[in-house]
mmCIF file of C-alpha atoms in Angstrom:
data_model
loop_
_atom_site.group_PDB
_atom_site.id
_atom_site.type_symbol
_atom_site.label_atom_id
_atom_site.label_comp_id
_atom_site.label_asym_id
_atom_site.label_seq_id
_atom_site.Cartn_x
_atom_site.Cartn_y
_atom_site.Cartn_z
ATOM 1 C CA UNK A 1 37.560 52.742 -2.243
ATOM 2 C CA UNK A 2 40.732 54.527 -3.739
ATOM 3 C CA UNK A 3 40.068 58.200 -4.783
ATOM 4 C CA UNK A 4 42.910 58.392 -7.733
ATOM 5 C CA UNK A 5 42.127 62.427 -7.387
ATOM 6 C CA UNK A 6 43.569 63.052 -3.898
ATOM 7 C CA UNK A 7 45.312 59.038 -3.540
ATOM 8 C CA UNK A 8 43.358 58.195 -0.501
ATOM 9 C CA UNK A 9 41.367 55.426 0.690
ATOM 10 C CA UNK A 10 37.816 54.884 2.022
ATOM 11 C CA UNK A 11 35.771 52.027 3.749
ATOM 12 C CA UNK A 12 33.202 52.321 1.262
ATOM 13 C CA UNK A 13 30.319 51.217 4.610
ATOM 14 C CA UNK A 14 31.892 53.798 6.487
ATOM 15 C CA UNK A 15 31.179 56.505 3.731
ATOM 16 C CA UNK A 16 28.362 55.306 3.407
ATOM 17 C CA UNK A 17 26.758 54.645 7.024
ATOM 18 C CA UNK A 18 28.921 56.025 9.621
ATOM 19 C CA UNK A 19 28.307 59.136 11.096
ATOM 20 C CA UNK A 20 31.672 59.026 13.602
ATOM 21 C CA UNK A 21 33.601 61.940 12.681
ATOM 22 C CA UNK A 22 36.867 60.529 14.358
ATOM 23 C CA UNK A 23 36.380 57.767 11.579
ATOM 24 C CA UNK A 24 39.150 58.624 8.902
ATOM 25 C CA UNK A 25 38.108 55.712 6.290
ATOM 26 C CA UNK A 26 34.933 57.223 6.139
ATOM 27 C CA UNK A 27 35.545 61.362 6.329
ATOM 28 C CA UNK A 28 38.508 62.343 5.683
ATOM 29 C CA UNK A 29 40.394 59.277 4.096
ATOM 30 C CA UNK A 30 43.778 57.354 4.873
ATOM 31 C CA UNK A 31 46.561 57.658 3.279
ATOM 32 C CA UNK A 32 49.714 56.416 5.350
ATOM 33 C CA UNK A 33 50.545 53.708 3.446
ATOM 34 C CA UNK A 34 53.926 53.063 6.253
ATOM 35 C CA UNK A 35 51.790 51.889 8.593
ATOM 36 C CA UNK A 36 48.552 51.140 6.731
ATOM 37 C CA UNK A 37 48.271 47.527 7.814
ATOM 38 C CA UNK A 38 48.117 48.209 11.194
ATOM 39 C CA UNK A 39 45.262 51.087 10.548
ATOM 40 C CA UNK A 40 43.093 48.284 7.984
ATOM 41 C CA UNK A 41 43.364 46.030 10.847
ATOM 42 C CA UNK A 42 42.413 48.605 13.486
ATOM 43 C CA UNK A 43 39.894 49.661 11.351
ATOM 44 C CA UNK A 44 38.222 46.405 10.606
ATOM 45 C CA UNK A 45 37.823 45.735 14.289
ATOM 46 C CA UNK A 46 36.659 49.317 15.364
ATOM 47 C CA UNK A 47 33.173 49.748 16.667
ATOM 48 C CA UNK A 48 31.986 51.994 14.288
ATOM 49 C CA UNK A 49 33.024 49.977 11.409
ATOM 50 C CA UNK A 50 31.383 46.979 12.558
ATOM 51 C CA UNK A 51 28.160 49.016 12.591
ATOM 52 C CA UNK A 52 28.488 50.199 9.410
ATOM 53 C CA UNK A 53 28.534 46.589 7.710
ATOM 54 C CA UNK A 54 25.961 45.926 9.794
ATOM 55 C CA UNK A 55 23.857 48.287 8.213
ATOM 56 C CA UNK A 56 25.598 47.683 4.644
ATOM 57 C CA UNK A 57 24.166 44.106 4.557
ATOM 58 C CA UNK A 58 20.940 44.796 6.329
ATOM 59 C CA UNK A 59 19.735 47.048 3.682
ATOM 60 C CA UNK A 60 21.600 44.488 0.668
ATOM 61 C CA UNK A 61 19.090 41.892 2.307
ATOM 62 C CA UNK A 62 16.338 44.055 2.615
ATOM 63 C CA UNK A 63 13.147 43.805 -0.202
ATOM 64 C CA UNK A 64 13.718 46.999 -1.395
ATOM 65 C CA UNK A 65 16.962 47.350 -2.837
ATOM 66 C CA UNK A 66 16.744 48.727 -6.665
ATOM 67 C CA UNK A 67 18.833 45.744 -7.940
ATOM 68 C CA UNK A 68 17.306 43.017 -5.649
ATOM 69 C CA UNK A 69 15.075 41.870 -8.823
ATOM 70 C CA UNK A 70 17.941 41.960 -11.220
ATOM 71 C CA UNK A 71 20.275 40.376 -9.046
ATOM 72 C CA UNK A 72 17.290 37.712 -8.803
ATOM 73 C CA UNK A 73 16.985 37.477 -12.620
ATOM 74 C CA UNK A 74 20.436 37.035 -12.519
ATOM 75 C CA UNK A 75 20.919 34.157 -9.873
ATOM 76 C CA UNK A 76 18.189 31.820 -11.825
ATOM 77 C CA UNK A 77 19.686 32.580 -14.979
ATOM 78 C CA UNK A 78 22.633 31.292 -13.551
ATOM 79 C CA UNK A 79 21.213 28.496 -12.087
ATOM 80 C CA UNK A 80 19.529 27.656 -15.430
ATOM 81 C CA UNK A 81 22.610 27.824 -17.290
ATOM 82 C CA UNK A 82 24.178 25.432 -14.545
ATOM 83 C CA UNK A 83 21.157 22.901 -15.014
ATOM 84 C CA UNK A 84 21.953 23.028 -18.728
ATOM 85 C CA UNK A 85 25.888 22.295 -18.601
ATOM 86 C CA UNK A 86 25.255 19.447 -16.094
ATOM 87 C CA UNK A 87 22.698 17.657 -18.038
ATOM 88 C CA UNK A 88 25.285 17.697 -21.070
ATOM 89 C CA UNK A 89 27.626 16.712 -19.188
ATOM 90 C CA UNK A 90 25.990 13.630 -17.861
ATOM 91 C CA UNK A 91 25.297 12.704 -21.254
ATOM 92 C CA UNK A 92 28.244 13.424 -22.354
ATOM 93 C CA UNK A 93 29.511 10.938 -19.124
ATOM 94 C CA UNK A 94 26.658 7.997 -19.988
ATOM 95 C CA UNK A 95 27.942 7.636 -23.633
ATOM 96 C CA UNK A 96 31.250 7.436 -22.980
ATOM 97 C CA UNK A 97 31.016 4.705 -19.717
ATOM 98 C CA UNK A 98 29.296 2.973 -22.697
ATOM 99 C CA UNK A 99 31.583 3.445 -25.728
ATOM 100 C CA UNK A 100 28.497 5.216 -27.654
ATOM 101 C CA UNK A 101 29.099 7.408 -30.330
ATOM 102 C CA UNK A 102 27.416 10.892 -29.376
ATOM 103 C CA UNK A 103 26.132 11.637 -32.600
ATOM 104 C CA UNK A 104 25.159 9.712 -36.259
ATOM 105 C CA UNK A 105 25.761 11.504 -39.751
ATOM 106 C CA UNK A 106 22.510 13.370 -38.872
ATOM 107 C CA UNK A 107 23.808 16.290 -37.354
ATOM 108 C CA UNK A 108 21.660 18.566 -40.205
ATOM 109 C CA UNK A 109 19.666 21.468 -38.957
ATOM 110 C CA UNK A 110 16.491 19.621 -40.493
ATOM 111 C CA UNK A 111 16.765 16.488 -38.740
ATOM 112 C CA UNK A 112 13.040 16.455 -36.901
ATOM 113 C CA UNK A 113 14.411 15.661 -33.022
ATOM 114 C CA UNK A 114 16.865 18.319 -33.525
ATOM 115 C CA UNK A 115 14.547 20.460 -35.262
ATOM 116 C CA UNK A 116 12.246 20.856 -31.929
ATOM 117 C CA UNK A 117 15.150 20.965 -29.820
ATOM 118 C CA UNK A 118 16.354 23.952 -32.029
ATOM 119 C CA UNK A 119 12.959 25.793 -32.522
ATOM 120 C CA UNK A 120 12.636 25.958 -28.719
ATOM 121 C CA UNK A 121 16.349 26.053 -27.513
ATOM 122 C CA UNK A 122 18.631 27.127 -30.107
ATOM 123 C CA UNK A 123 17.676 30.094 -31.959
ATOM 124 C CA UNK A 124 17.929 32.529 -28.823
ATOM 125 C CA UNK A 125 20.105 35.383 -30.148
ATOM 126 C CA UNK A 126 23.263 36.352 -30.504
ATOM 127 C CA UNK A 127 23.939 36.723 -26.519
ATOM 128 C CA UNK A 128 22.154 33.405 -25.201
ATOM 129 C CA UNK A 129 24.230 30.317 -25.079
ATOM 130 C CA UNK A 130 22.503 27.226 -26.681
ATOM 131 C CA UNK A 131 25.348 24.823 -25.913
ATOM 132 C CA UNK A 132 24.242 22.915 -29.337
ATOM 133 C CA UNK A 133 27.245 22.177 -31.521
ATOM 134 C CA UNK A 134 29.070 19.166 -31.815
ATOM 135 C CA UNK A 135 32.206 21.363 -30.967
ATOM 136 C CA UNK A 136 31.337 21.895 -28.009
ATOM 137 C CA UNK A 137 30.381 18.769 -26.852
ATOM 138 C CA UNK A 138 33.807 17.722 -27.963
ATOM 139 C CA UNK A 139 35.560 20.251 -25.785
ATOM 140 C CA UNK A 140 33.362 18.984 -23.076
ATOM 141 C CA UNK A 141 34.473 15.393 -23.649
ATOM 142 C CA UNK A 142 38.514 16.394 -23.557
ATOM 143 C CA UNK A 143 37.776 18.435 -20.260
ATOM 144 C CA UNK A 144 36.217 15.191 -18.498
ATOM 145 C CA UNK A 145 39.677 12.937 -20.178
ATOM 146 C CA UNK A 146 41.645 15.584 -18.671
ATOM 147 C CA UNK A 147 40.222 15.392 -15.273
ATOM 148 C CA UNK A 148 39.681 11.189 -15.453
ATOM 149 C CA UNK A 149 43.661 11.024 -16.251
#
């Protein structure tokens, strides 16, 4: 971490978790930048460092971090999202192996199939991604040509 008040730097796990008072990254702070790289290295190998990461991931891991459920939401979300882009895309892949034509003239909001697909899918909010237009899937198909040729 790089204090912009007093220009030094911290080992943010050895601020945190070390209780070494010889440990400048996590007391005092570092700041000679001549022969920094030899200090980060030092550092990074020290005893007292290693024991602070240590400790730094052990409680990241543990159950009761305050973001662990966010940073759950978050990862499925992400996964979701993921699901979503490769199922497009292997349409998007199946028509074109077989020269189909990915939509008709139907493309109206009142069409019945796309009328479900929108009612449960598409009308999310502002934020939420629904992957829906035929824009898109167009971008999609000149990604794949790029990456075929």
């Amino acid at each position: 971490i790089y204090s912009p008040t007093n220009g030094f730097v911290y080992c943010f796990a050895c601020k945190l978790f070390s209780n070494d008072q010889k440990n400048r990254f996590g007391n005092v702070g570092f700041q000679d930048w001549k022969h920094a790289d030899r200090a980060l290295s030092m550092h990074e190998n020290s005893e007292c460092h290693c024991c602070a990461m240590v400790t730094l991931t052990t409680r990241m891991d543990a159950e009761g971090c305050i973001d662990k459920c966010l940073v759950t939401q978050y990862r499925a979300e992400k996964q979701y999202w993921r699901d979503v882009l490769s199922c497009v895309l292997n349409v998007v892949r199946f028509l074109a192996e077989r020269g189909l034509a990915f939509c008709s003239e139907n493309e109206i909001l009142g069409s019945p199939f796309l009328g479900q697909h929108i009612n449960k899918h598409g009308n999310m909010g502002r934020s939420h991604a629904s992957y829906l237009s035929s824009t898109i899937c167009e971008e999609f198909i000149a990604l794949l040509g790029e990456k075929v040729f």
